GROMACS .gro file of C-alpha atoms in nm:
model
  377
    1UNK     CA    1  -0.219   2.406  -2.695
    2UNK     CA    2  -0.368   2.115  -2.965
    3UNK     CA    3  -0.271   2.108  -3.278
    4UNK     CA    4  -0.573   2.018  -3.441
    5UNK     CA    5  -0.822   2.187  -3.709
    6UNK     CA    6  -0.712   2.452  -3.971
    7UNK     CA    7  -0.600   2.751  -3.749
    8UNK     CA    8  -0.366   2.562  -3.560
    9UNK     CA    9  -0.205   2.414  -3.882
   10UNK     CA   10  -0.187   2.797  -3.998
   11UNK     CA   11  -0.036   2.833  -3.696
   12UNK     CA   12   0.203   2.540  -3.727
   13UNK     CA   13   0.320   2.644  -4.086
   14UNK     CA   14   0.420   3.028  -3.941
   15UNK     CA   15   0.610   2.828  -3.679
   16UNK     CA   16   0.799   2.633  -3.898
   17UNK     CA   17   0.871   2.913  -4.144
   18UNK     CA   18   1.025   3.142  -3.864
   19UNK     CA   19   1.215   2.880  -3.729
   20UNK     CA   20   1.324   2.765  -4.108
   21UNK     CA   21   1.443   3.197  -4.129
   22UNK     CA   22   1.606   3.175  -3.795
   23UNK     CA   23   1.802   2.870  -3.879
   24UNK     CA   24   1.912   3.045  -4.201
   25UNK     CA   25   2.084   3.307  -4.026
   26UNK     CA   26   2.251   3.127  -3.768
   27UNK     CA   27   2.365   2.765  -3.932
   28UNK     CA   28   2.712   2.771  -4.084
   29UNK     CA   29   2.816   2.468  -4.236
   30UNK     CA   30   3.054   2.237  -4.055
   31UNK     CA   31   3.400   2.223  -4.199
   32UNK     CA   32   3.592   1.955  -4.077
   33UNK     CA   33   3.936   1.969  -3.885
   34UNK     CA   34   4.199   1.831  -3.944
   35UNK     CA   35   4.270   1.665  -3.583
   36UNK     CA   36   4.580   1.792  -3.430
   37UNK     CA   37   4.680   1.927  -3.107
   38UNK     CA   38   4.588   2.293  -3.141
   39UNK     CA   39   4.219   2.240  -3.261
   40UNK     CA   40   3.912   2.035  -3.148
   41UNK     CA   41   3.885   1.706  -3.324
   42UNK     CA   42   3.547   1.600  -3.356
   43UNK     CA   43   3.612   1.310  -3.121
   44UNK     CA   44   3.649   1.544  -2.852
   45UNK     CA   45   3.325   1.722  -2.980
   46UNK     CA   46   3.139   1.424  -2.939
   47UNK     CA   47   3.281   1.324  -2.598
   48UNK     CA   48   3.171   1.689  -2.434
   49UNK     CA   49   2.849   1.664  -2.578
   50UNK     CA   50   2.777   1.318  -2.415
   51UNK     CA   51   2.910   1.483  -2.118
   52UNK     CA   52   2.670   1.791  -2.130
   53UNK     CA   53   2.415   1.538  -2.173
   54UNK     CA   54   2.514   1.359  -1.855
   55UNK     CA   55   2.489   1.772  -1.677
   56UNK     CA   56   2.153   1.771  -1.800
   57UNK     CA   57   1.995   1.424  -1.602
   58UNK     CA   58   2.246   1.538  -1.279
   59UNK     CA   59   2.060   1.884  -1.265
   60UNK     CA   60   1.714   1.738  -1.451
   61UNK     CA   61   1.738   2.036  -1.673
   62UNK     CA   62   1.493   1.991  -1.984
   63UNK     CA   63   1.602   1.890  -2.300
   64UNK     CA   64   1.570   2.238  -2.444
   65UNK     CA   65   1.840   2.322  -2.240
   66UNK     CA   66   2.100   2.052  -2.362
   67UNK     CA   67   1.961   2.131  -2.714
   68UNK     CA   68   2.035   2.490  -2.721
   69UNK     CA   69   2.349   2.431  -2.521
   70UNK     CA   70   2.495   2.168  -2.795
   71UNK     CA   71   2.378   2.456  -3.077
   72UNK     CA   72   2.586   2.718  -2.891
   73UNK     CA   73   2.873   2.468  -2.845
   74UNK     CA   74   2.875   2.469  -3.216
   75UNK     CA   75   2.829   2.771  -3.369
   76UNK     CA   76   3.094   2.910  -3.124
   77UNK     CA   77   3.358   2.626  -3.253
   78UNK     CA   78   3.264   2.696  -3.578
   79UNK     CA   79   3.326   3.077  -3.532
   80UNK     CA   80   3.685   3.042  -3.340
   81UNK     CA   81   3.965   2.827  -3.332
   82UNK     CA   82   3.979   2.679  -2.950
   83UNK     CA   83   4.233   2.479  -2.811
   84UNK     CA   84   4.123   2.102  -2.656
   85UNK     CA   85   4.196   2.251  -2.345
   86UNK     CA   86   3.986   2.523  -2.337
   87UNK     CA   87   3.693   2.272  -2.438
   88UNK     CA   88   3.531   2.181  -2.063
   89UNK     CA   89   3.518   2.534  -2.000
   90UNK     CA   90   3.353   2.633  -2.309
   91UNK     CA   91   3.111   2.357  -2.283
   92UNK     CA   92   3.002   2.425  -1.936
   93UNK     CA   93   3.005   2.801  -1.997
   94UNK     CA   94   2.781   2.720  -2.273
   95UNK     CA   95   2.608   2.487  -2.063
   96UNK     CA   96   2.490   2.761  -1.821
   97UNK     CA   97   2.415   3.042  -2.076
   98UNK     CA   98   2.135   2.780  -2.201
   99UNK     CA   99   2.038   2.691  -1.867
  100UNK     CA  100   2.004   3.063  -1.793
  101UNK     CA  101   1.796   3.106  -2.149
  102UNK     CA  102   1.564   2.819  -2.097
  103UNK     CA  103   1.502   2.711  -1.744
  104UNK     CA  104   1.294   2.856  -1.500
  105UNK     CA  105   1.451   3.085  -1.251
  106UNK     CA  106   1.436   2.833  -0.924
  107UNK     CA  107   1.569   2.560  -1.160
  108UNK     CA  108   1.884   2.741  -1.272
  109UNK     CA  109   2.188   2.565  -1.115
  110UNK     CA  110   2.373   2.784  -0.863
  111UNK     CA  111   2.731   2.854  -1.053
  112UNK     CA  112   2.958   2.752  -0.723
  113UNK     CA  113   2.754   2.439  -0.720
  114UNK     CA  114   2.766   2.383  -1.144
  115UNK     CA  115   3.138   2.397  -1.138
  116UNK     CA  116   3.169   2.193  -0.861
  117UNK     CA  117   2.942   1.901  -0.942
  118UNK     CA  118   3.023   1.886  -1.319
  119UNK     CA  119   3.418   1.827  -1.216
  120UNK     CA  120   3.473   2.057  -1.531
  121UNK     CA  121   3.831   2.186  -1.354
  122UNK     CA  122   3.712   2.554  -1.379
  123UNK     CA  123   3.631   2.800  -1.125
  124UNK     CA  124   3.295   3.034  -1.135
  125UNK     CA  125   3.536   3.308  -1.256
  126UNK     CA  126   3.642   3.142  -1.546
  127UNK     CA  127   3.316   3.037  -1.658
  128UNK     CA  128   3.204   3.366  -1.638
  129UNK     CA  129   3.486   3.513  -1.820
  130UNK     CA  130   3.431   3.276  -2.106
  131UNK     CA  131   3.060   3.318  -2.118
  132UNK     CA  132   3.184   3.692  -2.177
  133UNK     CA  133   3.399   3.541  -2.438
  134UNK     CA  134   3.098   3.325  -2.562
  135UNK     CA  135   2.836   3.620  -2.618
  136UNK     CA  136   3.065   3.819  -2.761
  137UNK     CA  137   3.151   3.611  -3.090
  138UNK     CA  138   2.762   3.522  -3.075
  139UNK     CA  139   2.709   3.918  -3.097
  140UNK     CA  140   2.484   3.845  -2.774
  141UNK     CA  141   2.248   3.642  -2.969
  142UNK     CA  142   2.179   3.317  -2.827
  143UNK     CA  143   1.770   3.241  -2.982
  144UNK     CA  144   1.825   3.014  -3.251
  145UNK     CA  145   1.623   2.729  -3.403
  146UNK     CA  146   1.746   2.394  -3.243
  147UNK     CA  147   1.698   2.072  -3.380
  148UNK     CA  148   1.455   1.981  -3.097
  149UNK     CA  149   1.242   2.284  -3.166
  150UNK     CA  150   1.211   2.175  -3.537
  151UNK     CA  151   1.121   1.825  -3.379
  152UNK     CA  152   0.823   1.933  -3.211
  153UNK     CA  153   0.711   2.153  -3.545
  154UNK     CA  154   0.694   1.808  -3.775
  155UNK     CA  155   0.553   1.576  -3.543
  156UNK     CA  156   0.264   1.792  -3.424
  157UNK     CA  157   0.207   1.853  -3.794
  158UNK     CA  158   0.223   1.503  -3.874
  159UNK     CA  159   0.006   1.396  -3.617
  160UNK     CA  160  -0.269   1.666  -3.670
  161UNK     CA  161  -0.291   1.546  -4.046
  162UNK     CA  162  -0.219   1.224  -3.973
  163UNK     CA  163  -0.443   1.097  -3.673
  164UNK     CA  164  -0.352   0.746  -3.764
  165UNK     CA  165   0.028   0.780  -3.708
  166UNK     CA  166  -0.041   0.679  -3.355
  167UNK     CA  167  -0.296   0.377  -3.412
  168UNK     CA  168  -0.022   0.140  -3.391
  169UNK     CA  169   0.086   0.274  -3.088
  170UNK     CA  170  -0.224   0.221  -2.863
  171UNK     CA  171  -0.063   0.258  -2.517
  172UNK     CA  172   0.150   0.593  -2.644
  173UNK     CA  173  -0.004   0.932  -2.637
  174UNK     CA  174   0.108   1.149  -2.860
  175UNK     CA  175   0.394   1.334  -2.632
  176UNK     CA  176   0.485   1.011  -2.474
  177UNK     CA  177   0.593   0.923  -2.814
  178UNK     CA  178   0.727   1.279  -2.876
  179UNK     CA  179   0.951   1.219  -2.561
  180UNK     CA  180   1.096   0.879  -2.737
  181UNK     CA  181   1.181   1.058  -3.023
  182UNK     CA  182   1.360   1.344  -2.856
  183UNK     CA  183   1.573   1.068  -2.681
  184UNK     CA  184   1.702   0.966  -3.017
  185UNK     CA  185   1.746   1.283  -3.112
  186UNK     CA  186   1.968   1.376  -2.800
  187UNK     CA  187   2.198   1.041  -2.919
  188UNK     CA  188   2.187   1.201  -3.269
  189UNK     CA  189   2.315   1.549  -3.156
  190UNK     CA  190   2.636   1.400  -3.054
  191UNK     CA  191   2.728   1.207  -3.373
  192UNK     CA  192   2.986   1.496  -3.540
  193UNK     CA  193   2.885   1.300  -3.861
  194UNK     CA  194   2.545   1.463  -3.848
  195UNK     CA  195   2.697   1.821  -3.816
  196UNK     CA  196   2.690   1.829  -4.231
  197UNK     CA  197   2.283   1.902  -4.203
  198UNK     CA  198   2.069   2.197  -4.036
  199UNK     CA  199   1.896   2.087  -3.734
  200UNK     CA  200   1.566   2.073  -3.923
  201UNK     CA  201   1.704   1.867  -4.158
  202UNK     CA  202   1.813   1.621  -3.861
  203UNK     CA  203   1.482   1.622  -3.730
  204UNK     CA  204   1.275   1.611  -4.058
  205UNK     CA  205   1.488   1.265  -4.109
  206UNK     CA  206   1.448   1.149  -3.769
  207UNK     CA  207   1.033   1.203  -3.796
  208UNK     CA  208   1.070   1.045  -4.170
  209UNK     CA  209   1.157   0.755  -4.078
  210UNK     CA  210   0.962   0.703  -3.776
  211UNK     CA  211   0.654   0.712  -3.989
  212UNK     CA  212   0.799   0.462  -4.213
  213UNK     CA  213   0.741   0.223  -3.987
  214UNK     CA  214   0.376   0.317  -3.852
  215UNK     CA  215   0.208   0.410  -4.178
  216UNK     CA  216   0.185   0.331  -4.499
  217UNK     CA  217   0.160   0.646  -4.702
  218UNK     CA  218   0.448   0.795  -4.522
  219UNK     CA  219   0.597   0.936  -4.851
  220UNK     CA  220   0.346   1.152  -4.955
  221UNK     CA  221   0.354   1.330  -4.598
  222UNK     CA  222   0.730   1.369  -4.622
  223UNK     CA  223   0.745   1.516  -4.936
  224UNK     CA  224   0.489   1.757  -4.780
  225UNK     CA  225   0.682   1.860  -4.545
  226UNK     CA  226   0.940   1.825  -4.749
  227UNK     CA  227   0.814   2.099  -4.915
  228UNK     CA  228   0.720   2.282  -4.629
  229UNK     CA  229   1.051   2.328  -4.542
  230UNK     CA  230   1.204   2.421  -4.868
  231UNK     CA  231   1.473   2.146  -4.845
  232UNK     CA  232   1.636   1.894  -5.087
  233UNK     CA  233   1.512   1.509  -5.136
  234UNK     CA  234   1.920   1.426  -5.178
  235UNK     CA  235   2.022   1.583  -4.863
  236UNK     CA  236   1.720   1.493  -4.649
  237UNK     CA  237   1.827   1.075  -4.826
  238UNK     CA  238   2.170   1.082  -4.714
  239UNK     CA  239   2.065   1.219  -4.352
  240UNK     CA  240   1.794   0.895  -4.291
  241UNK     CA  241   2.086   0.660  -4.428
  242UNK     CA  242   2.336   0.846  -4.161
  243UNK     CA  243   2.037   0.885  -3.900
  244UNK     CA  244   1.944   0.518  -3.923
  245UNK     CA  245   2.290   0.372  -3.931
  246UNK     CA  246   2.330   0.583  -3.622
  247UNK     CA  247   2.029   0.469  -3.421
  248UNK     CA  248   2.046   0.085  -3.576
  249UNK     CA  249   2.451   0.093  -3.390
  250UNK     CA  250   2.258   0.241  -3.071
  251UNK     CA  251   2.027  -0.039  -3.048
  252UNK     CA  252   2.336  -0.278  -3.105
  253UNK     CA  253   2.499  -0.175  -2.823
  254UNK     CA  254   2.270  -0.262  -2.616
  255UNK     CA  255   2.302  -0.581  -2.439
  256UNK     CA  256   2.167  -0.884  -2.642
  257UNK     CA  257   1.974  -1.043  -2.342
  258UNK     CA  258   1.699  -0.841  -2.095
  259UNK     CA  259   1.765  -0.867  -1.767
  260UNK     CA  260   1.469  -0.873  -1.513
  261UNK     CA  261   1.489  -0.804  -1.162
  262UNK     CA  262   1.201  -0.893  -0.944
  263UNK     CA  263   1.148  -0.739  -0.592
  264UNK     CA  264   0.902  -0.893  -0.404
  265UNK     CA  265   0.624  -0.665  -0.229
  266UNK     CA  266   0.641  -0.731   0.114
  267UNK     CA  267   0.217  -0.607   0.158
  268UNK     CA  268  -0.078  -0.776   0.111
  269UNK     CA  269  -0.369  -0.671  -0.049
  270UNK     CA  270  -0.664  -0.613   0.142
  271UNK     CA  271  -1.023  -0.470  -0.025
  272UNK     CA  272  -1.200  -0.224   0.137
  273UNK     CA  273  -1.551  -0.150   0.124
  274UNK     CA  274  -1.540   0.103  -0.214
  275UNK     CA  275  -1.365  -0.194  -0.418
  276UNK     CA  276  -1.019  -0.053  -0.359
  277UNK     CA  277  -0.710  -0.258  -0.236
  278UNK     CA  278  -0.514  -0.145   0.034
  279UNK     CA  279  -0.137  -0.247   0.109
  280UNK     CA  280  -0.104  -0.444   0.440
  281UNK     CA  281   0.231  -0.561   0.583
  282UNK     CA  282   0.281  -0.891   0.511
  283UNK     CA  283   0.480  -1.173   0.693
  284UNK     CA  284   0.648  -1.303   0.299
  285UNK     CA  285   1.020  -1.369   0.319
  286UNK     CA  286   1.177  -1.070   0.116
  287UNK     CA  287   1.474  -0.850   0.065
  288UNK     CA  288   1.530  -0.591   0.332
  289UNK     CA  289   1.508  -0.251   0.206
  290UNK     CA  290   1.704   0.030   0.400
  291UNK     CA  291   1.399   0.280   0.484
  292UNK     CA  292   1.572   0.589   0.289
  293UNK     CA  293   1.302   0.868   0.199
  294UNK     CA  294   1.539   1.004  -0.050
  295UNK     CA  295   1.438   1.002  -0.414
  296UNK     CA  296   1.582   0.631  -0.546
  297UNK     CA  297   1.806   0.662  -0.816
  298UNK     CA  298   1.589   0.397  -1.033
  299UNK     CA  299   1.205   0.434  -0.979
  300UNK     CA  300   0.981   0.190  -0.928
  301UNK     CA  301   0.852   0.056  -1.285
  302UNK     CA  302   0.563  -0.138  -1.477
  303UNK     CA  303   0.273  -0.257  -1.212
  304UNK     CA  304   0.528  -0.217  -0.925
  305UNK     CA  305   0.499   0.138  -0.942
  306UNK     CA  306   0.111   0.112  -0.934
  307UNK     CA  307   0.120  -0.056  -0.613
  308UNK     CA  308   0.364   0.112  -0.478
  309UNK     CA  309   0.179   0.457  -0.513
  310UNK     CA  310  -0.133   0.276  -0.388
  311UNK     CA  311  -0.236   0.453  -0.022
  312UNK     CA  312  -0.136   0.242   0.323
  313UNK     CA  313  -0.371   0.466   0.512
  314UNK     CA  314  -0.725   0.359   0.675
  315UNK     CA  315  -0.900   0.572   0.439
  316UNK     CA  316  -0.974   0.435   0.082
  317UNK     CA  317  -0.987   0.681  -0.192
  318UNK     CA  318  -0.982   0.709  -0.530
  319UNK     CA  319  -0.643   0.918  -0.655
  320UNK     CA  320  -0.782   1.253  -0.867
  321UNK     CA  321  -0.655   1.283  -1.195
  322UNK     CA  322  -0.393   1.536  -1.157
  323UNK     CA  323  -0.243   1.287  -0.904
  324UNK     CA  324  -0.258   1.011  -1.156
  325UNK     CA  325  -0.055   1.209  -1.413
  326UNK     CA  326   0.204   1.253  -1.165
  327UNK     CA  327   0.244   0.901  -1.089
  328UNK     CA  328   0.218   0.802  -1.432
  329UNK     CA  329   0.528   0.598  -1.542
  330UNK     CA  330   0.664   0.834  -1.812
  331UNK     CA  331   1.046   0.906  -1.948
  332UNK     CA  332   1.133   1.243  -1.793
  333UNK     CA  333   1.128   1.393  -2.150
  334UNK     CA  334   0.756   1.373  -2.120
  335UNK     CA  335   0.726   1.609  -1.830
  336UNK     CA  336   0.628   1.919  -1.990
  337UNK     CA  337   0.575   1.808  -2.317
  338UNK     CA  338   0.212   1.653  -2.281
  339UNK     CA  339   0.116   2.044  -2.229
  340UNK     CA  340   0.177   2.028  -2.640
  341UNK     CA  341  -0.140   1.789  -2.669
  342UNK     CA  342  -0.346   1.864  -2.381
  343UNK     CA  343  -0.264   1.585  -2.195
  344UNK     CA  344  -0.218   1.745  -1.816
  345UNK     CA  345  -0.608   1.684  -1.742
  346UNK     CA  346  -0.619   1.333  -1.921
  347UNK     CA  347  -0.810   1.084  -1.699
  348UNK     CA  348  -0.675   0.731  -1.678
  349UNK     CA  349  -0.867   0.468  -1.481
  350UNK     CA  350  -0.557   0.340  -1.268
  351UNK     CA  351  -0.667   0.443  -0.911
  352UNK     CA  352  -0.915   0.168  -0.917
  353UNK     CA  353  -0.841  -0.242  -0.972
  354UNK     CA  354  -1.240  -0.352  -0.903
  355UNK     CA  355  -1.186  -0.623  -1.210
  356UNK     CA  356  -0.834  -0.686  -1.226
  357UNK     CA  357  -0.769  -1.086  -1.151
  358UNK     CA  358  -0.499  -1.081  -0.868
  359UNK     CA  359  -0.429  -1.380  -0.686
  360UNK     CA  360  -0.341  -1.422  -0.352
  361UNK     CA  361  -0.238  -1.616  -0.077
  362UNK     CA  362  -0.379  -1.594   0.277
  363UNK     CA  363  -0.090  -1.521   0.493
  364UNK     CA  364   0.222  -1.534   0.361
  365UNK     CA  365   0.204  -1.481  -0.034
  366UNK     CA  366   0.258  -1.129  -0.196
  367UNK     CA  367   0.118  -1.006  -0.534
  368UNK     CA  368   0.405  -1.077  -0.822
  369UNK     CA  369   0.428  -0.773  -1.051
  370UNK     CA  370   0.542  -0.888  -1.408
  371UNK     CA  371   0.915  -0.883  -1.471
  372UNK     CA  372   1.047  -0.569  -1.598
  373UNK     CA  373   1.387  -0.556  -1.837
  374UNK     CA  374   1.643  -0.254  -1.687
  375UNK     CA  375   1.673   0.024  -1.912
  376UNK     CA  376   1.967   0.064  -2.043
  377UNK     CA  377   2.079   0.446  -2.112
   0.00000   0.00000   0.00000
């Protein structure tokens, strides 16, 4: 669906009031422990909920799914007293009881195989005993408003009444920049200083001060929905300061200087008779690749990938659009989340290279992709 025109923002606003109710019910506020041995400190909070994040890119689960699972993770600590040891198998149970809630049915991990791979030291009976344990102080209620879900609501409000959010951001559609934010929200979700504020309040900042930087009157659309979410201006302050420190010591961490890898295509390009190039072996000196079929671990990035997707076949023809979404390079956030904006049928002129000013070699000399830096999780 696309959020655009007056209906949809209707439709938007009755989102984001039900969500704001839902919330309401559910959010207790954080009280902190005092760390000892007989309680979780939030240390330990912050380590499982890294971890769970790690669960969700071993099983590519969606984001939802690590969202709802950190809520449940909290509200249930917040509810009981639980012992540190207890904590693995109260994340993973709550792990799988979001899994279960948001995934599809083929993409639900098998249990056997959840409490293997995650090395979480419990067996499938204990997990299910403590999901047991886990509905039961949730009164079997698990549907509550998640930080990411507020996430969505502002930024498709802010970009339907703000078209020129993105106009900065030429090469980002709108959920490709939806799926950045919802990375830095994940990061956020396992700070235990953010705990103090609702999930829409986290999200609300997070949104807040992305627009800072992309327009110029990106007060007057924060008060709005400010105001649209019945919050305070103190408490929504203090949350950019904490969000921003938070994200600035992210960025920090990161290695000071890019490193760039470059592989070498061992093809030439050949044209064909529609304007297309085709990939040729080619006799240039290069790195021996093993010839494993398995999904890599790191795709292939940047104009690399474009090749690399580029048919060796006889026949010449141009990839359909559907294809070309599917190759696009995207973060794995975006997968799903272009369906927001109407994206899936989008039409991107990257099967063809008619104009593009490629040099090459006869004989021996491979096209040179421009260097890439590694990302860095």
């Amino acid at each position: 669906m696309k959020f655009l025109g007056p209906l949809e923002n209707q439709r938007l606003s009755f989102l984001l009031e039900k969500a704001i109710s839902r919330e309401a019910q559910m959010w207790k506020v954080n009280v902190p422990k005092m760390p000892t041995s007989q309680n979780v400190s939030p240390s330990q909070r912050d380590e499982v909920i890294q971890w769970l994040a790690k669960l969700k890119y071993q099983f590519n689960l969606y984001p939802e799914t690590f969202a709802l699972a950190s809520s449940l993770l909290d509200r249930f600590l917040a509810t009981v007293k639980a012992h540190p040891k207890y904590l693995s198998c109260i994340a993973i149970s709550c792990f799988f009881l979001a899994a279960k809630t948001v995934e599809e049915d083929e993409r639900i991990p098998v249990l056997k195989v959840l409490a293997r791979d995650s090395f979480c030291g419990c067996s499938s009976s204990e997990i299910l005993r403590m999901e047991r344990i886990i509905l039961d102080k949730l009164n079997w209620d698990l549907h509550t408003a998640t930080p990411l879900d507020f996430l969505h609501i502002f930024h498709a409000i802010a970009v339907s009444t703000r078209p020129q959010l993105l106009f900065s951001l030429p090469k980002l559609s709108p959920s490709q920049h939806l799926a950045v934010l919802t990375k830095q929200l994940l990061h956020c979700m396992a700070c235990n200083q953010l705990l103090q504020f609702k999930g829409s309040m986290l999200a609300l900042a997070m949104v807040s001060l992305e627009m800072e930087k992309l327009i110029p009157d990106w007060l007057p659309l924060t008060i709005e929905l400010l105001q649209k979410a019945q919050m305070e201006s103190s408490q929504l302050i203090h949350c950019r300061e904490l969000v921003a420190h938070h994200l600035s010591a992210l960025q920090s961490a990161l290695p000071l200087n890019s490193v760039y890898v470059y592989r070498p295509l061992k093809h030439t390009l050949v044209t064909c008779d529609k304007g297309v190039f085709r990939l040729h072996p080619s006799s240039a000196p290069g790195p021996d690749f093993a010839k494993d079929k398995s999904k890599p671990e790191v795709p292939v990035r940047g104009t690399a990938a474009f090749y690399h997707h580029l048919p060796a076949a006889s026949g010449c023809k141009l990839t359909s659009a559907k294809r070309k979404v599917e190759e696009m390079e995207v973060d794995d956030f975006y997968d799903g989340i272009k369906r927001l904006y109407n994206e899936d049928n989008a039409a991107e002129n990257v099967g063809s290279v008619c104009g593009a000013d490629l040099s090459r070699q006869e004989g021996h000399a491979s096209p040179c992709p421009p260097l890439q830096p590694v990302s860095v999780m």
